[in-house]
Amino acid sequence: MVMMITKSLILTYLYLLIYISLSSGVILYNKWVLSRSHFNFPFPITLTMIHMAFSGAVAFVLVRVLKVVAPVKMTLEIYVTCVVPISAFFASSLWFGNTAYLYISVAFIQMLKALMPVATFLMAVLCGTDTPRCDLFLNMLLVSLGVVVSSYGEIHFNIVGTAYQVTGIFAEALRLVLTQVLLQKKGLTLNPITSLYYIAPCSFLFLFVPWFLLEKPAMESQQITFNFWIFFTNALCALALNFSIFLVIGRTGAITVRVAGVLKDWILIALSTLVFPESMLTGLNIIGYAIALCGVVLYNYIKMKDAWASSQLPTDVLPEKGRLLMKDRKLEKKSLDVYNSNGADGDGLSPFPSVIDEEALPIPNSCVVHVGRNVMSNHGG
C-alpha cells in the first residue's frame, strides 16, 4: 500500500515537472528562435503558422487516420458562428503575443501576463457573462497597480512591445469569453485533439493574410534559410506541452496545475535572465510582480469560492444563470472525461478545469480562472 502511494506521488511530481519544464522550455525556445541576437528569425506570424500547421496535421491524423477520437457533430452553422470567431481572436492573440518577443524580455512579458484576469473580467462584464462587483474591481486595481510598478521598474521598457503584449492579452480574454458564450451554449464539447482539429486550420487561415502582407515580402528580400529540425522540434515541444497540461489535470486537478503555474512563472523569470543576459531584473520589477501576483491569487480564490458556493446549492433554488453555469460545468467535465479515458492516467478531475497556459490548446472552459495568462498564447503550439 505504501509503495503504491509512493509510486503515485512520484508519478504525480514527474507529471508536474514535465509540465513546468515544457511550459518554460517552449517559451524560451520561441524567444531564442525569434530573437535577432540568437537564431535571428524575426517572423512571429510565420512561427505561429508553423505551429498551427503542425498541430492541425497531427490532429487530422489522430482523428481521421488513426481514429483515436471521433469528431464531434459539427454543422456549418456552428462552425461559422462559433469556431470561426473563436479562431480569429485566438490567431490574433498568438500574433500579437509572439510579436512582443521581438521588443521586450521574457521576464517582463511574464509580468504583463498578470493582467490576464483583469482583461478576462472586463471582457466578461462587457459580454454579459459576469457582473460588476466591488471586491473583484478592487482586486483588479491591485493587479493593475502591480503591473504599473513592474513596468516602471523595467530597464528596457518598450512601448511597442508592451502594446503588442497587452493587445494579445485582451484578444485572448475575448476568445475565452466567446468560447463560453458561443461554443458551450450550443452544448458542443471538445477535447484537446478535436480542439486542434477544428481550430488550428482556421487559425492558420486567419494568420495567412497578415503573413502575406507583412512577413512574406521581408522573408523574400532577406532570403531566409529554413532549418527543418529547429522548427520541427520547436513545434513538437509546443504540441507536447498541450497534452502534458491535461495529463497533469487528470492526475492532480486544475488547482494543483494553477499552483504549479505560479511556480513556473517565477522559475521562467529567473531562467530567462540566465539564458538571455540582456534581460535584467530590478527591485521594482520583483516588487511590482509580487503585488500583481497577490491580486491574481486573490482573484482565483474569489472565483473558486463563488463556484464552490453555487455548487452546494440545489439546482431548483439557483437562478437561471446559475443553472446554466452548472450545465456548462457538466458539459466541460464530460469533455475532459472523454480525454481522460483516452490517455490521462488520472484519479478524478477538478470541477474547475480551466487552466490556461501560454502554449496550450484553446480548450473551451466555462469557469475562467487564471494564474497569469496560463492556452497556447504567444506561440501557437
mmCIF file of C-alpha atoms in Angstrom:
data_model
loop_
_atom_site.group_PDB
_atom_site.id
_atom_site.type_symbol
_atom_site.label_atom_id
_atom_site.label_comp_id
_atom_site.label_asym_id
_atom_site.label_seq_id
_atom_site.Cartn_x
_atom_site.Cartn_y
_atom_site.Cartn_z
ATOM 1 C CA MET A 1 0.000 0.000 0.000
ATOM 2 C CA VAL A 2 2.797 2.394 0.970
ATOM 3 C CA MET A 3 4.683 1.510 -2.190
ATOM 4 C CA MET A 4 1.581 2.235 -4.290
ATOM 5 C CA ILE A 5 1.140 5.651 -2.643
ATOM 6 C CA THR A 6 4.828 6.437 -3.098
ATOM 7 C CA LYS A 7 4.704 5.400 -6.756
ATOM 8 C CA SER A 8 1.603 7.530 -7.288
ATOM 9 C CA LEU A 9 3.258 10.575 -5.686
ATOM 10 C CA ILE A 10 6.423 10.127 -7.739
ATOM 11 C CA LEU A 11 4.361 9.893 -10.922
ATOM 12 C CA THR A 12 2.384 12.997 -9.969
ATOM 13 C CA TYR A 13 5.528 15.029 -9.301
ATOM 14 C CA LEU A 14 7.016 13.704 -12.540
ATOM 15 C CA TYR A 15 3.990 14.957 -14.496
ATOM 16 C CA LEU A 16 4.239 18.341 -12.801
ATOM 17 C CA LEU A 17 7.956 18.509 -13.583
ATOM 18 C CA ILE A 18 7.268 17.678 -17.242
ATOM 19 C CA TYR A 19 4.593 20.378 -17.421
ATOM 20 C CA ILE A 20 6.785 23.065 -15.829
ATOM 21 C CA SER A 21 9.780 22.071 -17.968
ATOM 22 C CA LEU A 22 7.825 22.059 -21.233
ATOM 23 C CA SER A 23 5.985 25.285 -20.488
ATOM 24 C CA SER A 24 9.169 27.150 -19.596
ATOM 25 C CA GLY A 25 11.170 25.464 -22.339
ATOM 26 C CA VAL A 26 8.756 26.303 -25.148
ATOM 27 C CA ILE A 27 8.663 29.990 -24.193
ATOM 28 C CA LEU A 28 12.461 30.214 -24.003
ATOM 29 C CA TYR A 29 12.796 28.217 -27.230
ATOM 30 C CA ASN A 30 10.447 30.569 -29.078
ATOM 31 C CA LYS A 31 12.204 33.632 -27.718
ATOM 32 C CA TRP A 32 15.525 32.176 -28.879
ATOM 33 C CA VAL A 33 14.155 31.477 -32.378
ATOM 34 C CA LEU A 34 12.609 34.954 -32.743
ATOM 35 C CA SER A 35 15.473 36.912 -31.166
ATOM 36 C CA ARG A 36 17.639 38.868 -33.620
ATOM 37 C CA SER A 37 20.686 38.304 -31.408
ATOM 38 C CA HIS A 38 20.308 34.498 -31.366
ATOM 39 C CA PHE A 39 18.678 32.337 -34.077
ATOM 40 C CA ASN A 40 17.552 35.518 -35.819
ATOM 41 C CA PHE A 41 14.180 34.521 -37.232
ATOM 42 C CA PRO A 42 12.162 37.698 -36.521
ATOM 43 C CA PHE A 43 8.958 36.427 -38.109
ATOM 44 C CA PRO A 44 6.454 35.637 -35.344
ATOM 45 C CA ILE A 45 3.489 35.098 -37.677
ATOM 46 C CA THR A 46 5.456 32.524 -39.657
ATOM 47 C CA LEU A 47 6.484 30.701 -36.482
ATOM 48 C CA THR A 48 2.879 30.639 -35.269
ATOM 49 C CA MET A 49 1.654 29.356 -38.638
ATOM 50 C CA ILE A 50 4.209 26.533 -38.480
ATOM 51 C CA HIS A 51 2.817 25.563 -35.080
ATOM 52 C CA MET A 52 -0.761 25.705 -36.372
ATOM 53 C CA ALA A 53 0.044 23.633 -39.458
ATOM 54 C CA PHE A 54 1.930 21.008 -37.434
ATOM 55 C CA SER A 55 -0.747 20.774 -34.725
ATOM 56 C CA GLY A 56 -3.568 20.623 -37.261
ATOM 57 C CA ALA A 57 -1.805 17.892 -39.221
ATOM 58 C CA VAL A 58 -1.213 15.791 -36.104
ATOM 59 C CA ALA A 59 -4.844 16.253 -35.059
ATOM 60 C CA PHE A 60 -6.051 15.225 -38.531
ATOM 61 C CA VAL A 61 -4.026 12.005 -38.378
ATOM 62 C CA LEU A 62 -5.312 11.209 -34.872
ATOM 63 C CA VAL A 63 -8.951 11.897 -35.769
ATOM 64 C CA ARG A 64 -9.278 10.742 -39.386
ATOM 65 C CA VAL A 65 -6.490 8.192 -39.894
ATOM 66 C CA LEU A 66 -5.793 6.537 -36.533
ATOM 67 C CA LYS A 67 -9.307 7.326 -35.219
ATOM 68 C CA VAL A 68 -8.024 7.852 -31.679
ATOM 69 C CA VAL A 69 -11.035 10.082 -31.044
ATOM 70 C CA ALA A 70 -14.190 10.666 -33.034
ATOM 71 C CA PRO A 71 -15.002 14.101 -34.492
ATOM 72 C CA VAL A 72 -17.931 15.930 -32.927
ATOM 73 C CA LYS A 73 -21.165 16.653 -34.780
ATOM 74 C CA MET A 74 -20.040 19.926 -36.309
ATOM 75 C CA THR A 75 -22.554 21.691 -38.535
ATOM 76 C CA LEU A 76 -21.716 24.524 -40.922
ATOM 77 C CA GLU A 77 -23.790 26.906 -38.803
ATOM 78 C CA ILE A 78 -21.869 26.032 -35.615
ATOM 79 C CA TYR A 79 -18.547 26.253 -37.432
ATOM 80 C CA VAL A 80 -19.268 29.683 -38.912
ATOM 81 C CA THR A 81 -20.861 31.210 -35.803
ATOM 82 C CA CYS A 82 -18.625 29.600 -33.155
ATOM 83 C CA VAL A 83 -15.348 28.150 -34.424
ATOM 84 C CA VAL A 84 -14.557 30.946 -36.891
ATOM 85 C CA PRO A 85 -14.808 33.904 -34.449
ATOM 86 C CA ILE A 86 -13.030 31.951 -31.700
ATOM 87 C CA SER A 87 -10.235 31.055 -34.143
ATOM 88 C CA ALA A 88 -9.972 34.678 -35.276
ATOM 89 C CA PHE A 89 -9.362 36.026 -31.781
ATOM 90 C CA PHE A 90 -7.141 33.063 -30.963
ATOM 91 C CA ALA A 91 -4.975 33.752 -34.027
ATOM 92 C CA SER A 92 -4.857 37.438 -33.086
ATOM 93 C CA SER A 93 -3.702 36.690 -29.548
ATOM 94 C CA LEU A 94 -0.925 34.457 -30.903
ATOM 95 C CA TRP A 95 0.129 37.032 -33.472
ATOM 96 C CA PHE A 96 0.348 39.953 -31.039
ATOM 97 C CA GLY A 97 1.788 37.873 -28.210
ATOM 98 C CA ASN A 98 4.551 36.395 -30.331
ATOM 99 C CA THR A 99 5.427 39.765 -31.844
ATOM 100 C CA ALA A 100 6.013 41.173 -28.359
ATOM 101 C CA TYR A 101 9.063 38.900 -28.030
ATOM 102 C CA LEU A 102 10.841 40.971 -30.655
ATOM 103 C CA TYR A 103 10.737 44.041 -28.412
ATOM 104 C CA ILE A 104 10.609 43.063 -24.711
ATOM 105 C CA SER A 105 12.118 40.419 -22.474
ATOM 106 C CA VAL A 106 10.594 37.098 -21.412
ATOM 107 C CA ALA A 107 10.637 38.211 -17.783
ATOM 108 C CA PHE A 108 8.719 41.422 -18.477
ATOM 109 C CA ILE A 109 6.206 39.583 -20.663
ATOM 110 C CA GLN A 110 5.514 37.152 -17.807
ATOM 111 C CA MET A 111 4.866 40.136 -15.559
ATOM 112 C CA LEU A 112 2.473 41.708 -18.064
ATOM 113 C CA LYS A 113 0.587 38.420 -18.271
ATOM 114 C CA ALA A 114 -0.612 39.042 -14.730
ATOM 115 C CA LEU A 115 -3.141 41.354 -16.429
ATOM 116 C CA MET A 116 -4.979 38.330 -17.810
ATOM 117 C CA PRO A 117 -7.602 38.168 -15.015
ATOM 118 C CA VAL A 118 -8.230 41.917 -15.430
ATOM 119 C CA ALA A 119 -8.765 41.539 -19.174
ATOM 120 C CA THR A 120 -10.970 38.468 -18.758
ATOM 121 C CA PHE A 121 -13.132 40.130 -16.100
ATOM 122 C CA LEU A 122 -13.616 43.248 -18.238
ATOM 123 C CA MET A 123 -14.490 41.212 -21.343
ATOM 124 C CA ALA A 124 -16.883 39.027 -19.334
ATOM 125 C CA VAL A 125 -18.678 42.108 -17.975
ATOM 126 C CA LEU A 126 -18.919 43.631 -21.462
ATOM 127 C CA CYS A 127 -20.298 40.390 -22.897
ATOM 128 C CA GLY A 128 -22.756 39.957 -20.030
ATOM 129 C CA THR A 129 -21.316 36.707 -18.628
ATOM 130 C CA ASP A 130 -20.207 38.363 -15.375
ATOM 131 C CA THR A 131 -21.479 41.270 -13.289
ATOM 132 C CA PRO A 132 -19.501 44.218 -11.862
ATOM 133 C CA ARG A 133 -18.569 43.591 -8.233
ATOM 134 C CA CYS A 134 -16.756 45.778 -5.741
ATOM 135 C CA ASP A 135 -14.481 43.005 -4.437
ATOM 136 C CA LEU A 136 -13.372 41.969 -7.925
ATOM 137 C CA PHE A 137 -12.967 45.594 -9.003
ATOM 138 C CA LEU A 138 -10.629 46.310 -6.080
ATOM 139 C CA ASN A 139 -8.785 43.105 -6.885
ATOM 140 C CA MET A 140 -8.326 44.237 -10.489
ATOM 141 C CA LEU A 141 -6.928 47.563 -9.240
ATOM 142 C CA LEU A 142 -4.370 45.652 -7.145
ATOM 143 C CA VAL A 143 -3.240 43.601 -10.147
ATOM 144 C CA SER A 144 -3.054 46.690 -12.347
ATOM 145 C CA LEU A 145 -1.053 48.564 -9.708
ATOM 146 C CA GLY A 146 1.452 45.731 -9.566
ATOM 147 C CA VAL A 147 1.867 45.700 -13.347
ATOM 148 C CA VAL A 148 2.327 49.500 -13.419
ATOM 149 C CA VAL A 149 5.028 49.301 -10.728
ATOM 150 C CA SER A 150 6.731 46.443 -12.582
ATOM 151 C CA SER A 151 6.604 48.402 -15.856
ATOM 152 C CA TYR A 152 8.042 51.491 -14.185
ATOM 153 C CA GLY A 153 10.971 49.410 -12.982
ATOM 154 C CA GLU A 154 11.650 47.853 -16.396
ATOM 155 C CA ILE A 155 15.078 48.961 -17.645
ATOM 156 C CA HIS A 156 14.426 48.151 -21.310
ATOM 157 C CA PHE A 157 10.811 49.303 -21.423
ATOM 158 C CA ASN A 158 9.464 49.414 -24.976
ATOM 159 C CA ILE A 159 6.043 50.881 -25.665
ATOM 160 C CA VAL A 160 5.587 48.959 -28.936
ATOM 161 C CA GLY A 161 6.322 45.578 -27.380
ATOM 162 C CA THR A 162 4.146 46.375 -24.366
ATOM 163 C CA ALA A 163 1.273 47.414 -26.630
ATOM 164 C CA TYR A 164 1.562 44.176 -28.623
ATOM 165 C CA GLN A 165 1.549 42.051 -25.468
ATOM 166 C CA VAL A 166 -1.386 43.849 -23.826
ATOM 167 C CA THR A 167 -3.376 43.677 -27.073
ATOM 168 C CA GLY A 168 -2.672 39.953 -27.264
ATOM 169 C CA ILE A 169 -3.853 39.518 -23.681
ATOM 170 C CA PHE A 170 -7.173 41.242 -24.371
ATOM 171 C CA ALA A 171 -7.625 39.251 -27.600
ATOM 172 C CA GLU A 172 -7.100 36.034 -25.632
ATOM 173 C CA ALA A 173 -9.513 37.205 -22.927
ATOM 174 C CA LEU A 174 -12.186 37.891 -25.530
ATOM 175 C CA ARG A 175 -11.517 34.491 -27.078
ATOM 176 C CA LEU A 176 -12.072 32.824 -23.699
ATOM 177 C CA VAL A 177 -15.347 34.653 -23.127
ATOM 178 C CA LEU A 178 -16.530 33.897 -26.678
ATOM 179 C CA THR A 179 -15.741 30.231 -26.092
ATOM 180 C CA GLN A 180 -18.039 30.278 -23.084
ATOM 181 C CA VAL A 181 -20.798 32.294 -24.739
ATOM 182 C CA LEU A 182 -20.808 30.715 -28.200
ATOM 183 C CA LEU A 183 -19.494 27.173 -28.041
ATOM 184 C CA GLN A 184 -20.725 25.862 -24.708
ATOM 185 C CA LYS A 185 -24.165 27.422 -25.001
ATOM 186 C CA LYS A 186 -24.666 25.182 -28.031
ATOM 187 C CA GLY A 187 -23.719 22.135 -25.973
ATOM 188 C CA LEU A 188 -20.591 21.419 -28.017
ATOM 189 C CA THR A 189 -17.741 19.825 -26.088
ATOM 190 C CA LEU A 190 -14.229 19.460 -27.460
ATOM 191 C CA ASN A 191 -11.277 17.521 -26.095
ATOM 192 C CA PRO A 192 -7.660 18.607 -26.781
ATOM 193 C CA ILE A 193 -7.412 16.672 -30.039
ATOM 194 C CA THR A 194 -10.718 17.795 -31.551
ATOM 195 C CA SER A 195 -9.987 21.371 -30.485
ATOM 196 C CA LEU A 196 -6.837 21.273 -32.575
ATOM 197 C CA TYR A 197 -8.660 19.508 -35.384
ATOM 198 C CA TYR A 198 -11.223 22.299 -35.796
ATOM 199 C CA ILE A 199 -9.476 25.444 -34.570
ATOM 200 C CA ALA A 200 -5.852 25.085 -35.771
ATOM 201 C CA PRO A 201 -6.645 25.080 -39.542
ATOM 202 C CA CYS A 202 -8.996 28.040 -39.192
ATOM 203 C CA SER A 203 -6.415 29.971 -37.168
ATOM 204 C CA PHE A 204 -3.808 29.183 -39.835
ATOM 205 C CA LEU A 205 -6.026 30.753 -42.498
ATOM 206 C CA PHE A 206 -6.582 33.885 -40.423
ATOM 207 C CA LEU A 207 -2.828 34.246 -39.944
ATOM 208 C CA PHE A 208 -2.158 33.810 -43.654
ATOM 209 C CA VAL A 209 -3.442 37.293 -44.557
ATOM 210 C CA PRO A 210 -1.147 39.285 -42.213
ATOM 211 C CA TRP A 211 1.709 36.923 -43.082
ATOM 212 C CA PHE A 212 1.251 37.542 -46.817
ATOM 213 C CA LEU A 213 1.126 41.319 -46.338
ATOM 214 C CA LEU A 214 3.712 41.804 -43.578
ATOM 215 C CA GLU A 215 6.225 38.958 -43.452
ATOM 216 C CA LYS A 216 6.332 37.313 -46.869
ATOM 217 C CA PRO A 217 7.949 40.321 -48.620
ATOM 218 C CA ALA A 218 10.559 40.675 -45.852
ATOM 219 C CA MET A 219 11.376 36.961 -45.926
ATOM 220 C CA GLU A 220 11.876 37.058 -49.693
ATOM 221 C CA SER A 221 14.119 40.113 -49.529
ATOM 222 C CA GLN A 222 16.263 38.640 -46.738
ATOM 223 C CA GLN A 223 16.460 35.174 -48.329
ATOM 224 C CA ILE A 224 15.706 33.319 -45.108
ATOM 225 C CA THR A 225 17.147 29.803 -44.778
ATOM 226 C CA PHE A 226 14.641 27.324 -43.337
ATOM 227 C CA ASN A 227 16.144 24.992 -40.710
ATOM 228 C CA PHE A 228 13.791 21.997 -40.637
ATOM 229 C CA TRP A 229 14.974 20.478 -37.363
ATOM 230 C CA ILE A 230 14.781 23.725 -35.421
ATOM 231 C CA PHE A 231 11.178 24.374 -36.429
ATOM 232 C CA PHE A 232 10.152 20.716 -36.167
ATOM 233 C CA THR A 233 11.454 20.313 -32.609
ATOM 234 C CA ASN A 234 10.006 23.704 -31.676
ATOM 235 C CA ALA A 235 6.520 22.759 -32.882
ATOM 236 C CA LEU A 236 6.825 19.291 -31.334
ATOM 237 C CA CYS A 237 7.646 20.757 -27.909
ATOM 238 C CA ALA A 238 4.663 23.108 -28.110
ATOM 239 C CA LEU A 239 2.365 20.222 -29.054
ATOM 240 C CA ALA A 240 3.737 18.076 -26.221
ATOM 241 C CA LEU A 241 3.008 20.880 -23.765
ATOM 242 C CA ASN A 242 -0.630 20.952 -24.849
ATOM 243 C CA PHE A 243 -1.118 17.330 -23.886
ATOM 244 C CA SER A 244 1.030 17.466 -20.747
ATOM 245 C CA ILE A 245 -1.341 20.042 -19.223
ATOM 246 C CA PHE A 246 -4.279 17.674 -19.494
ATOM 247 C CA LEU A 247 -2.264 14.709 -18.260
ATOM 248 C CA VAL A 248 -1.431 16.748 -15.166
ATOM 249 C CA ILE A 249 -5.047 17.866 -14.710
ATOM 250 C CA GLY A 250 -6.173 14.259 -14.943
ATOM 251 C CA ARG A 251 -3.595 13.267 -12.353
ATOM 252 C CA THR A 252 -3.876 16.083 -9.846
ATOM 253 C CA GLY A 253 -6.683 18.502 -10.714
ATOM 254 C CA ALA A 254 -6.695 22.003 -12.117
ATOM 255 C CA ILE A 255 -5.999 23.759 -8.810
ATOM 256 C CA THR A 256 -2.646 21.976 -8.499
ATOM 257 C CA VAL A 257 -1.763 22.991 -12.045
ATOM 258 C CA ARG A 258 -2.547 26.625 -11.279
ATOM 259 C CA VAL A 259 -0.255 26.481 -8.252
ATOM 260 C CA ALA A 260 2.410 24.849 -10.431
ATOM 261 C CA GLY A 261 1.836 27.674 -12.913
ATOM 262 C CA VAL A 262 2.787 30.250 -10.280
ATOM 263 C CA LEU A 263 5.982 28.326 -9.542
ATOM 264 C CA LYS A 264 6.649 28.035 -13.268
ATOM 265 C CA ASP A 265 6.331 31.791 -13.764
ATOM 266 C CA TRP A 266 8.963 32.545 -11.124
ATOM 267 C CA ILE A 267 11.272 29.839 -12.483
ATOM 268 C CA LEU A 268 10.816 31.185 -16.010
ATOM 269 C CA ILE A 269 11.600 34.746 -14.949
ATOM 270 C CA ALA A 270 14.799 33.569 -13.261
ATOM 271 C CA LEU A 271 15.817 31.289 -16.148
ATOM 272 C CA SER A 272 15.228 33.973 -18.752
ATOM 273 C CA THR A 273 17.787 36.234 -17.105
ATOM 274 C CA LEU A 274 20.345 33.411 -17.365
ATOM 275 C CA VAL A 275 19.556 32.310 -20.929
ATOM 276 C CA PHE A 276 19.242 35.879 -22.211
ATOM 277 C CA PRO A 277 21.795 38.044 -20.368
ATOM 278 C CA GLU A 278 20.345 41.187 -21.925
ATOM 279 C CA SER A 279 17.288 40.673 -19.696
ATOM 280 C CA MET A 280 17.879 42.434 -16.401
ATOM 281 C CA LEU A 281 15.587 42.472 -13.367
ATOM 282 C CA THR A 282 15.259 45.370 -10.966
ATOM 283 C CA GLY A 283 13.861 45.575 -7.470
ATOM 284 C CA LEU A 284 10.780 47.376 -8.760
ATOM 285 C CA ASN A 285 10.218 44.562 -11.281
ATOM 286 C CA ILE A 286 10.098 41.988 -8.499
ATOM 287 C CA ILE A 287 8.016 44.124 -6.118
ATOM 288 C CA GLY A 288 5.508 45.009 -8.836
ATOM 289 C CA TYR A 289 5.144 41.428 -9.990
ATOM 290 C CA ALA A 290 4.722 40.235 -6.401
ATOM 291 C CA ILE A 291 1.903 42.761 -5.896
ATOM 292 C CA ALA A 292 0.224 41.704 -9.140
ATOM 293 C CA LEU A 293 0.623 38.026 -8.251
ATOM 294 C CA CYS A 294 -1.094 38.611 -4.900
ATOM 295 C CA GLY A 295 -4.013 40.073 -6.822
ATOM 296 C CA VAL A 296 -4.081 37.111 -9.210
ATOM 297 C CA VAL A 297 -4.093 34.605 -6.332
ATOM 298 C CA LEU A 298 -6.874 36.549 -4.611
ATOM 299 C CA TYR A 299 -8.852 36.594 -7.872
ATOM 300 C CA ASN A 300 -8.518 32.818 -8.142
ATOM 301 C CA TYR A 301 -9.665 32.420 -4.551
ATOM 302 C CA ILE A 302 -12.734 34.626 -5.043
ATOM 303 C CA LYS A 303 -13.806 32.869 -8.252
ATOM 304 C CA MET A 304 -13.282 29.373 -6.820
ATOM 305 C CA LYS A 305 -15.156 30.310 -3.643
ATOM 306 C CA ASP A 306 -18.078 31.574 -5.736
ATOM 307 C CA ALA A 307 -18.059 28.412 -7.832
ATOM 308 C CA TRP A 308 -17.934 26.195 -4.747
ATOM 309 C CA ALA A 309 -20.772 28.094 -3.078
ATOM 310 C CA SER A 310 -23.011 27.803 -6.140
ATOM 311 C CA SER A 311 -22.245 24.085 -6.452
ATOM 312 C CA GLN A 312 -23.533 23.482 -2.911
ATOM 313 C CA LEU A 313 -26.997 24.895 -3.673
ATOM 314 C CA PRO A 314 -29.752 22.659 -5.057
ATOM 315 C CA THR A 315 -30.368 23.333 -8.728
ATOM 316 C CA ASP A 316 -34.010 24.242 -8.115
ATOM 317 C CA VAL A 317 -33.071 27.216 -5.916
ATOM 318 C CA LEU A 318 -30.454 28.566 -8.270
ATOM 319 C CA PRO A 319 -31.337 31.444 -10.572
ATOM 320 C CA GLU A 320 -31.385 30.779 -14.302
ATOM 321 C CA LYS A 321 -27.791 31.999 -14.719
ATOM 322 C CA GLY A 322 -26.628 29.621 -12.006
ATOM 323 C CA ARG A 323 -28.370 26.661 -13.613
ATOM 324 C CA LEU A 324 -26.751 27.477 -16.946
ATOM 325 C CA LEU A 325 -23.355 27.669 -15.260
ATOM 326 C CA MET A 326 -23.855 24.273 -13.623
ATOM 327 C CA LYS A 327 -24.893 22.859 -17.000
ATOM 328 C CA ASP A 328 -21.745 24.301 -18.573
ATOM 329 C CA ARG A 329 -19.592 22.688 -15.906
ATOM 330 C CA LYS A 330 -21.170 19.313 -16.564
ATOM 331 C CA LEU A 331 -20.572 19.695 -20.296
ATOM 332 C CA GLU A 332 -16.995 20.713 -19.639
ATOM 333 C CA LYS A 333 -16.344 17.808 -17.300
ATOM 334 C CA LYS A 334 -17.848 15.425 -19.856
ATOM 335 C CA SER A 335 -15.434 16.767 -22.470
ATOM 336 C CA LEU A 336 -12.411 16.322 -20.238
ATOM 337 C CA ASP A 337 -13.611 12.892 -19.110
ATOM 338 C CA VAL A 338 -13.548 11.826 -22.773
ATOM 339 C CA TYR A 339 -9.939 12.918 -22.984
ATOM 340 C CA ASN A 340 -9.111 11.363 -19.629
ATOM 341 C CA SER A 341 -10.441 7.965 -20.706
ATOM 342 C CA ASN A 342 -8.280 8.109 -23.841
ATOM 343 C CA GLY A 343 -4.975 8.999 -22.352
ATOM 344 C CA ALA A 344 -4.856 10.582 -18.918
ATOM 345 C CA ASP A 345 -3.725 8.434 -16.086
ATOM 346 C CA GLY A 346 -5.894 10.273 -13.593
ATOM 347 C CA ASP A 347 -7.770 9.690 -10.417
ATOM 348 C CA GLY A 348 -10.528 12.230 -10.964
ATOM 349 C CA LEU A 349 -10.836 15.675 -12.473
ATOM 350 C CA SER A 350 -11.216 19.021 -10.768
ATOM 351 C CA PRO A 351 -14.614 20.687 -11.108
ATOM 352 C CA PHE A 352 -12.724 23.788 -12.315
ATOM 353 C CA PRO A 353 -10.727 22.545 -15.317
ATOM 354 C CA SER A 354 -9.869 25.966 -16.685
ATOM 355 C CA VAL A 355 -6.110 26.065 -16.701
ATOM 356 C CA ILE A 356 -4.690 28.434 -19.255
ATOM 357 C CA ASP A 357 -1.120 28.220 -20.394
ATOM 358 C CA GLU A 358 0.507 30.449 -22.927
ATOM 359 C CA GLU A 359 1.423 27.460 -25.089
ATOM 360 C CA ALA A 360 -1.681 25.405 -24.622
ATOM 361 C CA LEU A 361 -4.694 24.492 -26.717
ATOM 362 C CA PRO A 362 -7.790 26.673 -26.978
ATOM 363 C CA ILE A 363 -9.889 24.251 -24.945
ATOM 364 C CA PRO A 364 -13.367 25.502 -24.040
ATOM 365 C CA ASN A 365 -13.785 26.398 -20.405
ATOM 366 C CA SER A 366 -16.742 27.978 -18.687
ATOM 367 C CA CYS A 367 -15.191 28.638 -15.323
ATOM 368 C CA VAL A 368 -12.492 31.118 -16.339
ATOM 369 C CA VAL A 369 -9.922 31.192 -13.544
ATOM 370 C CA HIS A 370 -6.308 32.205 -14.207
ATOM 371 C CA VAL A 371 -2.841 32.414 -12.883
ATOM 372 C CA GLY A 372 -1.272 34.882 -15.250
ATOM 373 C CA ARG A 373 -2.006 34.039 -18.852
ATOM 374 C CA ASN A 374 -1.665 30.381 -18.455
ATOM 375 C CA VAL A 375 -3.947 28.082 -23.896
ATOM 376 C CA MET A 376 -1.234 28.330 -26.264
ATOM 377 C CA SER A 377 -0.768 32.011 -26.429
ATOM 378 C CA ASN A 378 2.335 33.631 -27.631
ATOM 379 C CA HIS A 379 3.489 30.692 -29.607
ATOM 380 C CA GLY A 380 0.761 28.885 -31.374
ATOM 381 C CA GLY A 381 1.628 25.333 -30.412
#
